[in-house]
Each structure stands twice: as structure tokens, then as C-alpha cells.
Coordinates of C-alpha atoms in Angstrom, one line a residue:
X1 CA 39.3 -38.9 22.2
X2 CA 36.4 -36.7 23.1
X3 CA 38.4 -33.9 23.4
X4 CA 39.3 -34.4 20.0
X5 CA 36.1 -35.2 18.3
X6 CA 34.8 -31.9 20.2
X7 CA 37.9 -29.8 19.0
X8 CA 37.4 -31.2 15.3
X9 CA 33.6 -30.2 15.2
X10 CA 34.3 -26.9 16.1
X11 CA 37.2 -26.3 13.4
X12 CA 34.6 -27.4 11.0
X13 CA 31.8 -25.2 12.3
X14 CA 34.3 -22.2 12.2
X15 CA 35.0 -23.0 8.7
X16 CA 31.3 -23.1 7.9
X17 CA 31.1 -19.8 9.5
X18 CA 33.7 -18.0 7.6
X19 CA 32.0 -19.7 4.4
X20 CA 29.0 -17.8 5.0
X21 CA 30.7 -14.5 6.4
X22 CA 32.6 -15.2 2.5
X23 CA 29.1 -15.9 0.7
X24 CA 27.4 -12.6 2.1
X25 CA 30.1 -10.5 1.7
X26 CA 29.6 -11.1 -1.9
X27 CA 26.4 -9.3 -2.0
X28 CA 27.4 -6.2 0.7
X29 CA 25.0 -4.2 -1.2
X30 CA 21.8 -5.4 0.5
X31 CA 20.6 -4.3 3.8
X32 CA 22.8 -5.3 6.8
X33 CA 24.9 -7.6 4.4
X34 CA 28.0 -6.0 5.7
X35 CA 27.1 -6.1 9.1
X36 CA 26.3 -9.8 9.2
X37 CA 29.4 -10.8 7.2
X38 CA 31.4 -9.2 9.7
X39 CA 29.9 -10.5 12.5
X40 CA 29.9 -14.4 11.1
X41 CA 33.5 -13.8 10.8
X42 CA 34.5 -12.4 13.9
X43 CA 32.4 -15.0 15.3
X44 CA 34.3 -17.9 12.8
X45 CA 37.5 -16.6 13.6
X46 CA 36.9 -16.9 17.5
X47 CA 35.5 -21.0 17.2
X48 CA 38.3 -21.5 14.9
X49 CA 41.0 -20.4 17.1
X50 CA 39.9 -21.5 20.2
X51 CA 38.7 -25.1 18.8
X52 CA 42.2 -25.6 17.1
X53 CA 43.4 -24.6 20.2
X54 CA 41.8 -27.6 22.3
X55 CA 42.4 -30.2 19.0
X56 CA 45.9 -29.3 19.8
X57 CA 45.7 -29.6 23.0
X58 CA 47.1 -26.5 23.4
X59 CA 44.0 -25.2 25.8
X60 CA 43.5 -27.2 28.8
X61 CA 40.3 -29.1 28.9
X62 CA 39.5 -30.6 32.0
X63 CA 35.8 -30.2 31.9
X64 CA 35.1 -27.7 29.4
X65 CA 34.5 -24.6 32.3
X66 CA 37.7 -23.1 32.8
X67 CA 39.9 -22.0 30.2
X68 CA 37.0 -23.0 27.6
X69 CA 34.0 -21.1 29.2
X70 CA 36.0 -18.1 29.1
X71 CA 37.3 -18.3 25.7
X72 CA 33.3 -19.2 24.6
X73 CA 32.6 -15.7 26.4
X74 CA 34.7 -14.3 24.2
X75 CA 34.0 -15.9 21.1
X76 CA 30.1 -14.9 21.0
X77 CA 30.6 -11.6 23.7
X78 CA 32.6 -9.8 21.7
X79 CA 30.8 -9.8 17.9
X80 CA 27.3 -9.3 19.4
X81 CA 27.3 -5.4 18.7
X82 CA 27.8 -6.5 15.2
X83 CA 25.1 -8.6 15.5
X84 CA 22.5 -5.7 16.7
X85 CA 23.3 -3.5 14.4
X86 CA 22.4 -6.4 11.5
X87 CA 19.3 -6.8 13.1
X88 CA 18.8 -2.8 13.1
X89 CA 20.0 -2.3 9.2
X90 CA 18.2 -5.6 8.0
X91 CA 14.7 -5.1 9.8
X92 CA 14.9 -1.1 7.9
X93 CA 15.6 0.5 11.1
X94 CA 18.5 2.9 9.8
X95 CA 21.1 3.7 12.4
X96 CA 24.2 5.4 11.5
X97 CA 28.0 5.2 12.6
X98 CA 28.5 7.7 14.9
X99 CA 31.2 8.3 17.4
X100 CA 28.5 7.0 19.8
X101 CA 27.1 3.9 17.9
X102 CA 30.5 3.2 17.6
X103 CA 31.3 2.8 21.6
X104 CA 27.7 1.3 21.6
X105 CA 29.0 -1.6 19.4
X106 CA 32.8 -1.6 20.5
X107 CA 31.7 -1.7 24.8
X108 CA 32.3 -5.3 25.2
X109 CA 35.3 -5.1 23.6
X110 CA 36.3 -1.8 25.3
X111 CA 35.3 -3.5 29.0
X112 CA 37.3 -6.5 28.6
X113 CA 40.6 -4.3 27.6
X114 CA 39.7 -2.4 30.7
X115 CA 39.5 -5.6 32.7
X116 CA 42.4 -7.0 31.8
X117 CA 44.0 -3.3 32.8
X118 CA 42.5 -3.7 36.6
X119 CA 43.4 -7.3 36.8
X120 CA 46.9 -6.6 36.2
X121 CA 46.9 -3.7 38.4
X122 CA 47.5 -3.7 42.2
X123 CA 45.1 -2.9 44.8
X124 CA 41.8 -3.6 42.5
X125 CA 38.9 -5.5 44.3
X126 CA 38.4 -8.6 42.0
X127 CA 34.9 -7.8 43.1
X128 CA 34.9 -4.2 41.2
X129 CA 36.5 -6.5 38.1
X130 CA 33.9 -9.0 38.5
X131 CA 31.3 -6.6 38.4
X132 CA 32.4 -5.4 35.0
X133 CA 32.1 -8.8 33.5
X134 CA 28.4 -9.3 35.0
X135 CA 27.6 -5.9 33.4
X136 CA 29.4 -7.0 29.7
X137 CA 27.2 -10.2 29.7
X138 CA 23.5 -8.5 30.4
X139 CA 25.1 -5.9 28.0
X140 CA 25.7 -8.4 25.5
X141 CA 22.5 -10.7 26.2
X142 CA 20.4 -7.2 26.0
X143 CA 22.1 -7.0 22.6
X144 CA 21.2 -10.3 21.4
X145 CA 17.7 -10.8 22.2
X146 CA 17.0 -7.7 21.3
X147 CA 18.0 -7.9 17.4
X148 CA 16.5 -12.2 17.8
X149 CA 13.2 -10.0 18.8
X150 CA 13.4 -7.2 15.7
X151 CA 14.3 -10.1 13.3
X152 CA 11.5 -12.4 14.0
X153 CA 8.7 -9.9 14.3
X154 CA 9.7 -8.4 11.2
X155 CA 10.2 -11.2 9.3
X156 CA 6.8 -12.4 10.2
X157 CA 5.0 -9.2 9.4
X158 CA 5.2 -9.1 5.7
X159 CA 3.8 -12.0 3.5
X160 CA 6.7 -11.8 0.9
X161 CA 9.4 -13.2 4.1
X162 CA 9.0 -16.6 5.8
X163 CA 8.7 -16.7 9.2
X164 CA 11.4 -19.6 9.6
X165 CA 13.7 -16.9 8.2
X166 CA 13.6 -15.1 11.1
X167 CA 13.5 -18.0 13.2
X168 CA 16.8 -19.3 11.7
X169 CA 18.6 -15.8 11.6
X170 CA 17.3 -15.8 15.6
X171 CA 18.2 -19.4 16.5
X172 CA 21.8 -19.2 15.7
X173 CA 22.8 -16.7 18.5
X174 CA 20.3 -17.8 20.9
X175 CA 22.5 -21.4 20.3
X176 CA 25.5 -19.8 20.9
X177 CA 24.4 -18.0 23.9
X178 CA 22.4 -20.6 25.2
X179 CA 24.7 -23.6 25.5
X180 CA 27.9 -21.4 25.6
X181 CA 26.6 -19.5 28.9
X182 CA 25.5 -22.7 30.7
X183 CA 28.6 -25.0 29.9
X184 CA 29.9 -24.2 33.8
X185 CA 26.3 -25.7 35.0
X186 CA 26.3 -28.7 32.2
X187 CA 29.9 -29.4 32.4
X188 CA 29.0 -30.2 36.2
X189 CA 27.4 -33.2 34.7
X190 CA 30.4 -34.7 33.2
X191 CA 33.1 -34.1 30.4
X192 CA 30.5 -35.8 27.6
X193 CA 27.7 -33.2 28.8
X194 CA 30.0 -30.4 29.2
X195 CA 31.7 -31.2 25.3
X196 CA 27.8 -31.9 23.9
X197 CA 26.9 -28.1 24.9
X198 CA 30.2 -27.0 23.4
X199 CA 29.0 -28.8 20.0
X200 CA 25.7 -27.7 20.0
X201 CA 26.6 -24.2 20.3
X202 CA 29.2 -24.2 17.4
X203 CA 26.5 -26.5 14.9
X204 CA 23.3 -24.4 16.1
X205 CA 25.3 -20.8 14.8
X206 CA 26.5 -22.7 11.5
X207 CA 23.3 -24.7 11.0
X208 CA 21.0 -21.8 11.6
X209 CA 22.9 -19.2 9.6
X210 CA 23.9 -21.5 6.9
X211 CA 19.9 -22.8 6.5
X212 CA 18.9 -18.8 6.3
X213 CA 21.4 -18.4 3.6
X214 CA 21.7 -21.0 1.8
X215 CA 18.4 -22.4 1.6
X216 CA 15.8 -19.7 2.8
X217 CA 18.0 -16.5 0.6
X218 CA 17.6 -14.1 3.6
X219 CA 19.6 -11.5 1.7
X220 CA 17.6 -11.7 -1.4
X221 CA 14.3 -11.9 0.1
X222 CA 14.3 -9.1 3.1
X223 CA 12.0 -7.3 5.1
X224 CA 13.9 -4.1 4.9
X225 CA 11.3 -2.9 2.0
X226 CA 8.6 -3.3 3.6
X227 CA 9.6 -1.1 6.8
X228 CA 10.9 1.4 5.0
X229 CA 8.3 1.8 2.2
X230 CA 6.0 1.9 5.1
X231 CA 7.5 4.7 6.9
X232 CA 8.4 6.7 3.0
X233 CA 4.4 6.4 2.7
X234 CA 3.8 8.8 5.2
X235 CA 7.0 10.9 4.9
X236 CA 7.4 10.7 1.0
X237 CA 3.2 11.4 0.2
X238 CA 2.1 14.4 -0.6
X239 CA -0.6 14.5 1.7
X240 CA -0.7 15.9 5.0
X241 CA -1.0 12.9 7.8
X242 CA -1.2 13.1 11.2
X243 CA -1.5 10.0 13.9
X244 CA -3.6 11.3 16.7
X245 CA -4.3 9.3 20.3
X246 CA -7.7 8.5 22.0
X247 CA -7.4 12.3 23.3
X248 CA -7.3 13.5 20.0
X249 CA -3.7 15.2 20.7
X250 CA -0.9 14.8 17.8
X251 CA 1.7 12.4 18.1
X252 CA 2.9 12.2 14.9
X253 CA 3.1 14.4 11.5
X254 CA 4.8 14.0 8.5
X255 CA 6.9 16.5 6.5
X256 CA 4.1 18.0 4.6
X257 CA 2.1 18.7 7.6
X258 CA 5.3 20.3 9.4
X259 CA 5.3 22.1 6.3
X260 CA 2.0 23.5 6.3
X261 CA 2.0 24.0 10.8
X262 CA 5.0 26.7 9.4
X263 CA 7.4 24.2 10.2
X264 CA 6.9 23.8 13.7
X265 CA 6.4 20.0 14.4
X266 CA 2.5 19.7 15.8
X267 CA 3.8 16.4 18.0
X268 CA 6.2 18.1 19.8
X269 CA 3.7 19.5 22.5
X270 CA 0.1 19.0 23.3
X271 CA -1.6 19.8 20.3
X272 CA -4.9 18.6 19.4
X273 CA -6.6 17.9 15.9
X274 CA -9.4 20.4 17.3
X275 CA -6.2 23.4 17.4
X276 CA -5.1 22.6 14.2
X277 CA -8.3 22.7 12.6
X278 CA -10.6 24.0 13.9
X279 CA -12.9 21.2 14.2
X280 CA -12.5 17.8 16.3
X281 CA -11.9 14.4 14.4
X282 CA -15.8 13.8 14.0
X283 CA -16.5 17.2 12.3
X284 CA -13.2 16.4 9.6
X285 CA -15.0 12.5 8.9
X286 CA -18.2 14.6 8.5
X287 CA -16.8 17.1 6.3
X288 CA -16.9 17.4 2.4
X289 CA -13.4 19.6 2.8
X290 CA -11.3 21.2 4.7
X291 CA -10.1 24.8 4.5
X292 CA -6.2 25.2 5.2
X293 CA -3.7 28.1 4.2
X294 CA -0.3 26.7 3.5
X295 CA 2.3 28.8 3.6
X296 CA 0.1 31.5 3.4
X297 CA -2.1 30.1 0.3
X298 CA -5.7 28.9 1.2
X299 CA -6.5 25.7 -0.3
X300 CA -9.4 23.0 0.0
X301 CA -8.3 19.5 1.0
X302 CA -10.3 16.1 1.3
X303 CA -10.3 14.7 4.9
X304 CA -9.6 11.5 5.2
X305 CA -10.2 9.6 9.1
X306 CA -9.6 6.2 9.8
X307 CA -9.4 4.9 13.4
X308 CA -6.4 2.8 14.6
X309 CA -7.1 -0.4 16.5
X310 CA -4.8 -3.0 18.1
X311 CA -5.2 -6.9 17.7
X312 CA -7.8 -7.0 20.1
X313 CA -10.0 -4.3 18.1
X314 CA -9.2 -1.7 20.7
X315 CA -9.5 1.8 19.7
X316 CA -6.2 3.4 19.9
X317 CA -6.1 6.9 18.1
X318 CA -7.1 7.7 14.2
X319 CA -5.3 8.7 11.5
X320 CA -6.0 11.8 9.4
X321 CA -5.1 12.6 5.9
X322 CA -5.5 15.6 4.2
X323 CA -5.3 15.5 0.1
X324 CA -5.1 18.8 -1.3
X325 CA -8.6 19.5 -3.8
X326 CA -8.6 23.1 -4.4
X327 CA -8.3 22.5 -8.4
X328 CA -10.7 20.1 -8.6
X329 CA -13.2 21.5 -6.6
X330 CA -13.0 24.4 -8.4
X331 CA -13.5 23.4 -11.6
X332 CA -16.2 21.2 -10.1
X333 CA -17.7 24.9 -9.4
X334 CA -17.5 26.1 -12.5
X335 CA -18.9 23.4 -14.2
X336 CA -21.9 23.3 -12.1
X337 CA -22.1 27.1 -12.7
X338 CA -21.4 26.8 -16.6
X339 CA -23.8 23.9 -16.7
X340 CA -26.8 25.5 -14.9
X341 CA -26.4 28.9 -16.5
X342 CA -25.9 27.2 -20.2
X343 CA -28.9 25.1 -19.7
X344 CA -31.2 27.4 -18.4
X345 CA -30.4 30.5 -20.5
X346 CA -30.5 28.3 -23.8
X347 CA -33.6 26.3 -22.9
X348 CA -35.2 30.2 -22.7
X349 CA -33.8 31.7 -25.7
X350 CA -34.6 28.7 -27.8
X351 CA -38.6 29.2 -26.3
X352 CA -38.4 32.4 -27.4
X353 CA -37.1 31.6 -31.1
X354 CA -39.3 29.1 -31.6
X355 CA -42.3 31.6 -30.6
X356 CA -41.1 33.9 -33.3
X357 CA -40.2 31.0 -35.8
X358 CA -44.2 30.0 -35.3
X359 CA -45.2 33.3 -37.0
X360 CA -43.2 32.7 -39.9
X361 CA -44.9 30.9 -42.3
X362 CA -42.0 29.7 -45.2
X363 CA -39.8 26.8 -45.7
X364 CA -37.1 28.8 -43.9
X365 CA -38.6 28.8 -40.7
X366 CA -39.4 24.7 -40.9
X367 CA -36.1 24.1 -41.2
X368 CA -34.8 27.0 -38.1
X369 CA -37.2 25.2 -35.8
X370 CA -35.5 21.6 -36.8
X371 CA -32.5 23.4 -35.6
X372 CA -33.6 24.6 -32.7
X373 CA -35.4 21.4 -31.9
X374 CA -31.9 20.1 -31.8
X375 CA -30.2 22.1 -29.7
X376 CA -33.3 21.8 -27.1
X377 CA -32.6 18.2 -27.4
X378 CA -29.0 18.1 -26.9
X379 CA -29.9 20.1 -23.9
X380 CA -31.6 17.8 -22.2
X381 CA -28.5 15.4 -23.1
X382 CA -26.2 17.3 -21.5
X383 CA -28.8 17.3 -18.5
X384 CA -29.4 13.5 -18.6
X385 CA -25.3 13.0 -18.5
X386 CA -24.5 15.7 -15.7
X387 CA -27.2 13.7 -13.6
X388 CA -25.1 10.0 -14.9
X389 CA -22.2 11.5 -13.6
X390 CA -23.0 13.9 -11.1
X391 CA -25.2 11.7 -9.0
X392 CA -24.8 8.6 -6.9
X393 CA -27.8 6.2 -7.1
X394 CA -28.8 2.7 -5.3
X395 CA -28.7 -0.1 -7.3
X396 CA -32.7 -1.8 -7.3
X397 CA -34.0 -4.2 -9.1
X398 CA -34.7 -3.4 -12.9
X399 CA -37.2 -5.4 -15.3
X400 CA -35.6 -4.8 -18.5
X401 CA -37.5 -5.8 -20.6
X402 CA -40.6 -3.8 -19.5
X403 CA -38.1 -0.7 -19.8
X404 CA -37.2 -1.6 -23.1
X405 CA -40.6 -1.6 -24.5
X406 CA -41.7 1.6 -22.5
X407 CA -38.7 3.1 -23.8
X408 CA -39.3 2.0 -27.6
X409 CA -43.0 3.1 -26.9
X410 CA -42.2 6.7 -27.0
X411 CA -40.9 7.1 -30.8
X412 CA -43.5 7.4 -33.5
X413 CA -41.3 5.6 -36.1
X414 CA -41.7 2.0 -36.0
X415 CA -38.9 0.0 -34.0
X416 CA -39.4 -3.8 -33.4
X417 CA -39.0 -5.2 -30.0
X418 CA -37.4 -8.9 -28.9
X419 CA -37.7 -9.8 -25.9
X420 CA -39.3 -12.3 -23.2
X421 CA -42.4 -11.0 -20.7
X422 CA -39.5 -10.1 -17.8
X423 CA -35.9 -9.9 -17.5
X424 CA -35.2 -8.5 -13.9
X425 CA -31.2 -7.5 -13.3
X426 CA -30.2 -5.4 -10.3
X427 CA -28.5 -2.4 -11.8
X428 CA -28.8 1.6 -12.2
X429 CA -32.6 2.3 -13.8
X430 CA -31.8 5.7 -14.4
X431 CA -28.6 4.7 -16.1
X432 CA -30.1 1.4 -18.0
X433 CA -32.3 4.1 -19.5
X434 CA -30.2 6.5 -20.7
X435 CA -28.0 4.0 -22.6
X436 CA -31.3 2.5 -24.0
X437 CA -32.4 5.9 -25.0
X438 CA -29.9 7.1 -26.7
X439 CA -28.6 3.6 -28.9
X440 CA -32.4 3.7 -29.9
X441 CA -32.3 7.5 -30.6
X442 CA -29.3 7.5 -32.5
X443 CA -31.0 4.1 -34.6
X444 CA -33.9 6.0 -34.9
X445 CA -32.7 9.3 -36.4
X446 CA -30.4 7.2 -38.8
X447 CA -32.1 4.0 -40.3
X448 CA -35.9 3.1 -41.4
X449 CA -35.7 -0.6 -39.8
X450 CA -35.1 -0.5 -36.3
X451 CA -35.1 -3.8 -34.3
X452 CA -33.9 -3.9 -30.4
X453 CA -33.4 -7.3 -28.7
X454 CA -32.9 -8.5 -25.3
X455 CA -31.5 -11.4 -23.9
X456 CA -30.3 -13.3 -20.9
X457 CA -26.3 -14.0 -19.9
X458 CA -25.0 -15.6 -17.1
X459 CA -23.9 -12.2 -15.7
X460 CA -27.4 -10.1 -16.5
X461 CA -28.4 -9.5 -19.8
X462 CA -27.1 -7.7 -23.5
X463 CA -29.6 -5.5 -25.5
X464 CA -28.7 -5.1 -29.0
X465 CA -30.2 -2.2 -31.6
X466 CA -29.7 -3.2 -34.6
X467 CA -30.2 -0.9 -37.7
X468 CA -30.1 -0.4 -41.5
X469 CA -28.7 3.2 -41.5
X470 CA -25.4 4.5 -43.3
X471 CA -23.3 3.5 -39.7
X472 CA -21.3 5.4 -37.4
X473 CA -18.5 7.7 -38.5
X474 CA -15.0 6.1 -37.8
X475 CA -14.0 9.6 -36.1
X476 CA -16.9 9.5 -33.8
X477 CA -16.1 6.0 -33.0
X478 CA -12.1 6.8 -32.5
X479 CA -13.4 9.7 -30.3
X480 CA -15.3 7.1 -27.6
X481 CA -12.6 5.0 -27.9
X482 CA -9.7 7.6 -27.1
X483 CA -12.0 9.5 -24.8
X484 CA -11.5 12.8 -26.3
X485 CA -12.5 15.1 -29.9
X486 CA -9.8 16.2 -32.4
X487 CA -9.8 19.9 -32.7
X488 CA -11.3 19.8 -36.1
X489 CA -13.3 16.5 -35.9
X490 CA -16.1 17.1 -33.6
X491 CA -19.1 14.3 -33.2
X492 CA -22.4 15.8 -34.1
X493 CA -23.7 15.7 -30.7
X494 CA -23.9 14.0 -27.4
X495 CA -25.9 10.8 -27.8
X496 CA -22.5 8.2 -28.3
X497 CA -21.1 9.8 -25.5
X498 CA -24.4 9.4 -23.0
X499 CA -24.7 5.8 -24.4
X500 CA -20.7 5.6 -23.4
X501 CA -21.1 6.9 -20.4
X502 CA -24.0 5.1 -19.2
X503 CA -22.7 2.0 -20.1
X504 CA -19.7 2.5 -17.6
X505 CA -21.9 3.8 -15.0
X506 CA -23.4 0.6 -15.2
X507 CA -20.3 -1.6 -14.8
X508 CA -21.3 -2.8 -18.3
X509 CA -19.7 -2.5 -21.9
X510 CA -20.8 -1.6 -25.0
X511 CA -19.8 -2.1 -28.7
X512 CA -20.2 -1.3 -32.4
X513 CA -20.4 -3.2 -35.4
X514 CA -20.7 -1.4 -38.7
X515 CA -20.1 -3.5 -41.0
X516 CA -23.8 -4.1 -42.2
X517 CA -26.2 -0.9 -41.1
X518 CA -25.0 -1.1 -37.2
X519 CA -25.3 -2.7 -34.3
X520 CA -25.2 -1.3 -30.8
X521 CA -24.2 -4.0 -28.0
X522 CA -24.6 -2.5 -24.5
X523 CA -23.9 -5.6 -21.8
X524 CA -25.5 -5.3 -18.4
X525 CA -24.2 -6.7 -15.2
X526 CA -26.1 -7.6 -12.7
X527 CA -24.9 -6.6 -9.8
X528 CA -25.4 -6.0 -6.0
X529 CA -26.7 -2.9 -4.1
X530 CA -24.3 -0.5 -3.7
X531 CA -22.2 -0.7 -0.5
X532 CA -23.4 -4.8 0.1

């Protein structure tokens, strides 16, 4: 009876295993799919036969050792180089079937054929042939832990796989192995002990696999991206990156840096970061840029070093990646140079006109030094945003409303002020300023009522000027809003694009409503010191 009710279990395991081997198949198109299917099968094909074998009676069972045992060797011996390479493809580690990984996966198979070869022939030790099944079995338990090992770590690494996934994929040939392998030691305990390990064995392979399948979608929710995308980072950038140890020699370089060492792989030898270079790790994290020629055209680049620790915070070697800046610095130069030059040179000439412009006494020359007022003015806007946007400043404590009025107090025309004795926010003075300056300016320039108010929101506080003037042009307005000026639709000058500016320098927003006069809206976060 026994015999039977272990016999029948083991049909219907095999059945559940060929189910599964069916189900994947279905979706052969995801990593290791194939592989898996293949070995479920193999591994379904061997239960079934050798369990409808003992149901039939048709295999000897005396204590489940014997005949049994070495079937069960066979049945999960024989499939496990499927098994490794599943773990290999599914875990993103790309192998590919050569002649070699072919014998790799086929040994077991190919040591059993040559076993049964020696045992038929005369004059073979059974030692020598004994000695080939040892070396099959740490073979094939080498095999197995290692893809239970790849399979569990990597399911566990990445935050989009479960960790029982891994588990489960694991458990179901450490079953096999575990109970199968030890039935000659269990068995010793009886015929009930011996049949339990044969059970267990067949339910923990169909139980674990099914569970990963079925319930946890292993093939629909696999690690494989996340190993791969990691290494096509590196590869696929266009940066150059190198992984350098504590010694500061090169272990590892992507493509582009192969590229730019004139193809000759920097890891292969005992390179150092200071030989490719010229400077040690220290001086490249110190450095605004990096000079490199590249197949023979010299270029700036951006170093980037970041050190690489273990889970104990032990320092292990950095990282360096290089991001190729010759175009921006460059027109970073000849702004600077444009912008200097410009500002200077006009801020003379318009001294010098204005000098000349004094002598003249007509309305002509009124309205030329207007003009030139102007442009001086505009000047000093361009200077006010190259310092917004050119400079990087601490965030302090502000008291707004003390700016505001000391701000306001600088116009002769008449501009009416609300707003409380203090308002402190911890923002960019410089850039609170030259928002406040320029809404007011442009309110000023525009409108004969003039009324700026402050108040308090649970995030910092919103100013508002608030005008009776003729209101903003729609194509200034579409200009700040698509960033840029049409050809033949210029602003008339620079103030809406310092208040834009300084508004996003201060993490803030502004807005315009010009439906009645206008009304500016700049919003002002208060926020922490920079780097806290």
C-alpha cells in the first residue's frame, strides 16, 4: 500500500511538473524561459517514468535505496546543467551555446554513458567507475547551488522582485537534491521514512516551482533588467568610466574609455588613474575639468569621483566619470568675454555721449539722453542677471518686509507699501531683490498708482505689485512663458526676464494678471540653507 501511495504521488508531481515546463514554454521569450521549461520537463519526464514504474511495480522497492536511489540520481543529475544555465540567463548573466557550454551542460549525461561503457567492459576497477559517479554528483551539486546562490541574491537585490521568488525558484532543487541524495541514509530508518523522503522530494520541486509561477509570476516580473541595465549604464553611456582600487590602479573601463586609451583596454595591466591623467584621484575631485585628446581631438570633460564602499562602509576603490564639456565650457567663455567687453565698453561710450549730449541745449538732446539713460540701465540689468545666474549664494535669513520698503524707498514716484513691521523667510537676498526691483520698476515706468503688498503663506510669503498701467504685451508674456523671443517680436528690454529669472532662482513662482492694470505675483519659499 505504501508503495502505492508513494508511486501515485510521484505520477502526480510529474504531471505538475510537465504542467509548468507547458505553462513557461508559452512565454519562451523572457529571460531563461526556455531554459527552465526544458529543465522542468526533463526533470517531469524522469519522476513520471520512474514513479509509474514503482506504481506498477515494475521497479523493485524494497526500501527505496537500490533500484530507486539510483533512478532519483538520475532524475535530478541529469537536467541540472539546464538548471544553471536558467539561473545564468534569468539573473542577466548572458552565456552563450558554444561547443564548450554545451559539454559543460551535457557532462553528466556524457559521464554516465561513459560509465555504463566501463561497467560493461572487462578488466575496469569498479573503483575507477565509482570514482566517476562521485565526481558527476559534486559536479552536479556545484551546479545546483550555484544557480540556488545567483537566483536568490539577485532576486533580492532589486526592489521590483520579491525575495520569496528567489527562495521558491531555489527551494525546489535544493528539495530534490536534498531528500533524493539522503534516501540511502533515511531509508535505513524504515520503508515509511525512506518513501516520506521520496515524496518530499517530488512535492518540494512541484510546490516550489509551481508557487514561483503561478502565484509569484517569476517570468513576468524578473531580475534580468535590472543586471543588465546596470552593466549597459556603464557600457552604453557616453561617458568615460573607470572603477579604480584602493591603489588607484584600473580595473575596469568601459567602451568609451577604451576608445579614448586608443583602444587599448587600461585594466588589462597595472595602470593607474595618475598615468592616465596626469593627476591622482584627489587632484580630478578637485578639478573644475579635465583636459583629454580623444582620438587625437583635445576636449574638456567634467570629473566626476565617487568612492566605492562595501556593507560595512569600507573603502574599496572609486569610481571616475568623465562627461565630455568642451562646448559648454566654451560658450561659457565667450559669454563671459561678450558680457564683460559689452558692459564695459558701452557703460564708457554712453559716459562719453551723455558728456556731449550735456552741451547741447535743445529738445533733441532731452530726449538722446532718455535713450541713453536706458541703455545704461538695461546695462546694469544684464549685470544684475549674469550675477543671478552666474553666482552661487547661501541662503540667510531675509526680512522682507524691511527689503520691500527699502526697495520702494528708492523711486521718486509715489508707490504705496502693505505690509506688517517684519516678515523674515530664509531665501536668496540678492535674488528676493532683484525680482522686487524689477516688478516695481516695470510698475513704476508704466502706471501712476503703484501699490506693493506683502503677506504671509504657510510656505514663506507672496508680494504682489499691483498697477493701473496699459498691462503687459501678450508677446512679452508668451516669450517668458516659452522661454525664448520670436525673430521679429522682441520684448523691450530685460526687466520680465530678471523678474523671471529671479523668481526661479528662488525656488518661487511668479504670475501675471492683466485683466484690470496688472498684477505681478512673485511667491517666495522659505527654504533651508543651501547644502542642509
Amino acid at each position: 500500500m505504501l508503495v502505492k501511495i508513494v508511486g501515485g504521488l510521484g505520477i502526480s508531481s510529474a504531471a505538475g511538473l510537465l504542467a509548468i515546463s507547458a505553462t513557461v514554454a508559452r512565454r519562451y521569450d523572457k529571460p531563461g524561459a526556455a531554459w527552465f521549461s526544458g529543465y522542468t520537463a526533463l526533470v517531469g519526464v524522469g519522476l513520471g517514468a520512474l514513479s509509474v514504474g514503482v506504481f506498477t511495480g515494475f521497479v523493485p522497492v524494497t526500501d527505496f535505496t537500490g533500484a530507486v536511489g539510483r533512478w532519483l540520481a538520475f532524475v535530478w543529475i541529469l537536467p541540472v546543467g539546464l538548471w544553471a544555465m536558467f539561473a545564468l540567463r534569468y539573473t542577466g548573466r548572458f552565456v552563450s551555446l558554444t561547443l564548450k557550454t554545451s559539454i559543460l551542460v551535457a557532462f553528466p549525461l556524457l559521464v554516465f554513458i561513459l560509465q555504463f561503457i566501463l561497467s560493461s567492459a572487462s578488466g575496469v576497477p569498479t573503483q575507477a567507475i565509482g570514482l566517476f559517479g562521485i565526481t558527476v554528483r559534486y559536479y552536479a551539486l556545484a551546479l545546483v547551488v550555484t544557480g540556488m546562490v545567483l537566483v536568490v541574491r539577485t532576486t533580492r537585490r532589486y526592489d521590483h522582485t520579491a525575495v520569496w521568488q528567489g527562495v521558491a525558484l531555489a527551494g525546489a532543487p535544493a528539495a530534490m537534491w536534498l531528500f533524493w541524495s539522503s534516501m540511502p541514509y533515511i531509508a535505513q530508518l524504515g520503508r515509511t521514512a525512506g518513501g516520506a523522503a521520496y515524496v518530499l522530494g517530488s512535492l518540494g520541486a512541484v510546490c516550489g516551482f509551481g508557487f514561483t509561477v503561478f502565484r509569484l509570476d517569476a517570468f513576468d516580473i524578473a531580475p534580468t533588467v535590472g543586471v543588465v541595465g546596470e552593466r549597459n549604464i556603464v557600457e552604453e553611456t557616453d561617458d568615460l568610466v573607470l572603477i579604480a582600487d584602493e591603489e588607484h590602479r584600473v580595473v575596469r573601463a568601459n567602451e568609451r574609455m577604451r576608445f579614448a586609451s586608443d583602444g587599448a583596454d587600461p585594466a588589462a595591466g597595472t595602470v593607474t588613474v595618475e598615468d592616465m591623467f596626469g593627476t591622482d584621484v584627489d587632484g580630478l575631485r578637485a578639478a573644475e575639468t579635465v583636459t583629454l585628446s580623444v582620438a587625437g581631438v583635445s576636449g574638456k570633460y567634467d570629473a566626476q569621483v565617487s568612492t566605492v564602499v562595501d556593507r560595512t562602509e569600507r573603502s574599496l576603490g572609486t569610481v571616475v566619470s568623465l562627461r565630455e564639456v568642451t562646448e559648454r565650457e566654451l560658450r561659457k567663455e565667450r559669454l563671459s568675454v561678450l558680457n564683460r567687453v559689452l558692459r564695459h565698453n558701452l557703460r564708457n561710450q554712453l559716459d562719453v555721449l551723455d558728456a556731449h549730449l550735456d552741451a547741447i541745449d535743445d529738445d533733441h538732446a532731452d530726449t538722446a539722453i532718455e535713450t541713453t539713460g536706458r541703455i545704461a540701465r538695461m546695462s546694469d540689468r544684464a549685470r544684475t542677471i549674469d550675477q543671478l545666474l552666474s553666482e552661487t549664494r547661501e541662503h540667510a535669513p531675509v526680512d522682507v518686509a524691511e527689503l520691500l520698503r527699502d526697495t520702494v524707498a528708492t523711486y521718486d514716484a509715489p508707490v504705496t507699501v502693505e505690509a506688517t513691521e517684519s516678515l523674515v523667510v530664509t531665501t536668496d537676498g540678492v535674488a528676493l531683490e532683484a525680482a522686487i526691483e524689477s516688478a516695481v520698476d516695470n510698475a513704476v515706468m508704466h502706471a501712476t498708482d503703484v501699490t506693493v503688498s506683502l503677506q504671509s503663506t504657510p510656505d514663506g510669503c507672496e508680494l504682489r505689485v499691483i498697477d493701473d498701467g496699459p498691462g503687459i504685451p501678450e508677446s512679452e508674456l508668451a516669450a517668458l512663458e516659452t522661454g525664448t523671443e520670436a525673430p521679429l517680436r522682441h520684448g523691450t528690454g530685460l526687466g520680465l526676464w530678471q523678474l523671471t529669472w529671479a523668481a526661479r532662482t528662488l525656488g518661487g513662482e511668479v504670475s501675471f494678471d492683466t485683466s484690470d492694470g496688472t498684477t505681478v505675483t512673485i511667491s517666495v519659499p522659505d527654504t533651508p540653507p543651501t547644502g542642509e
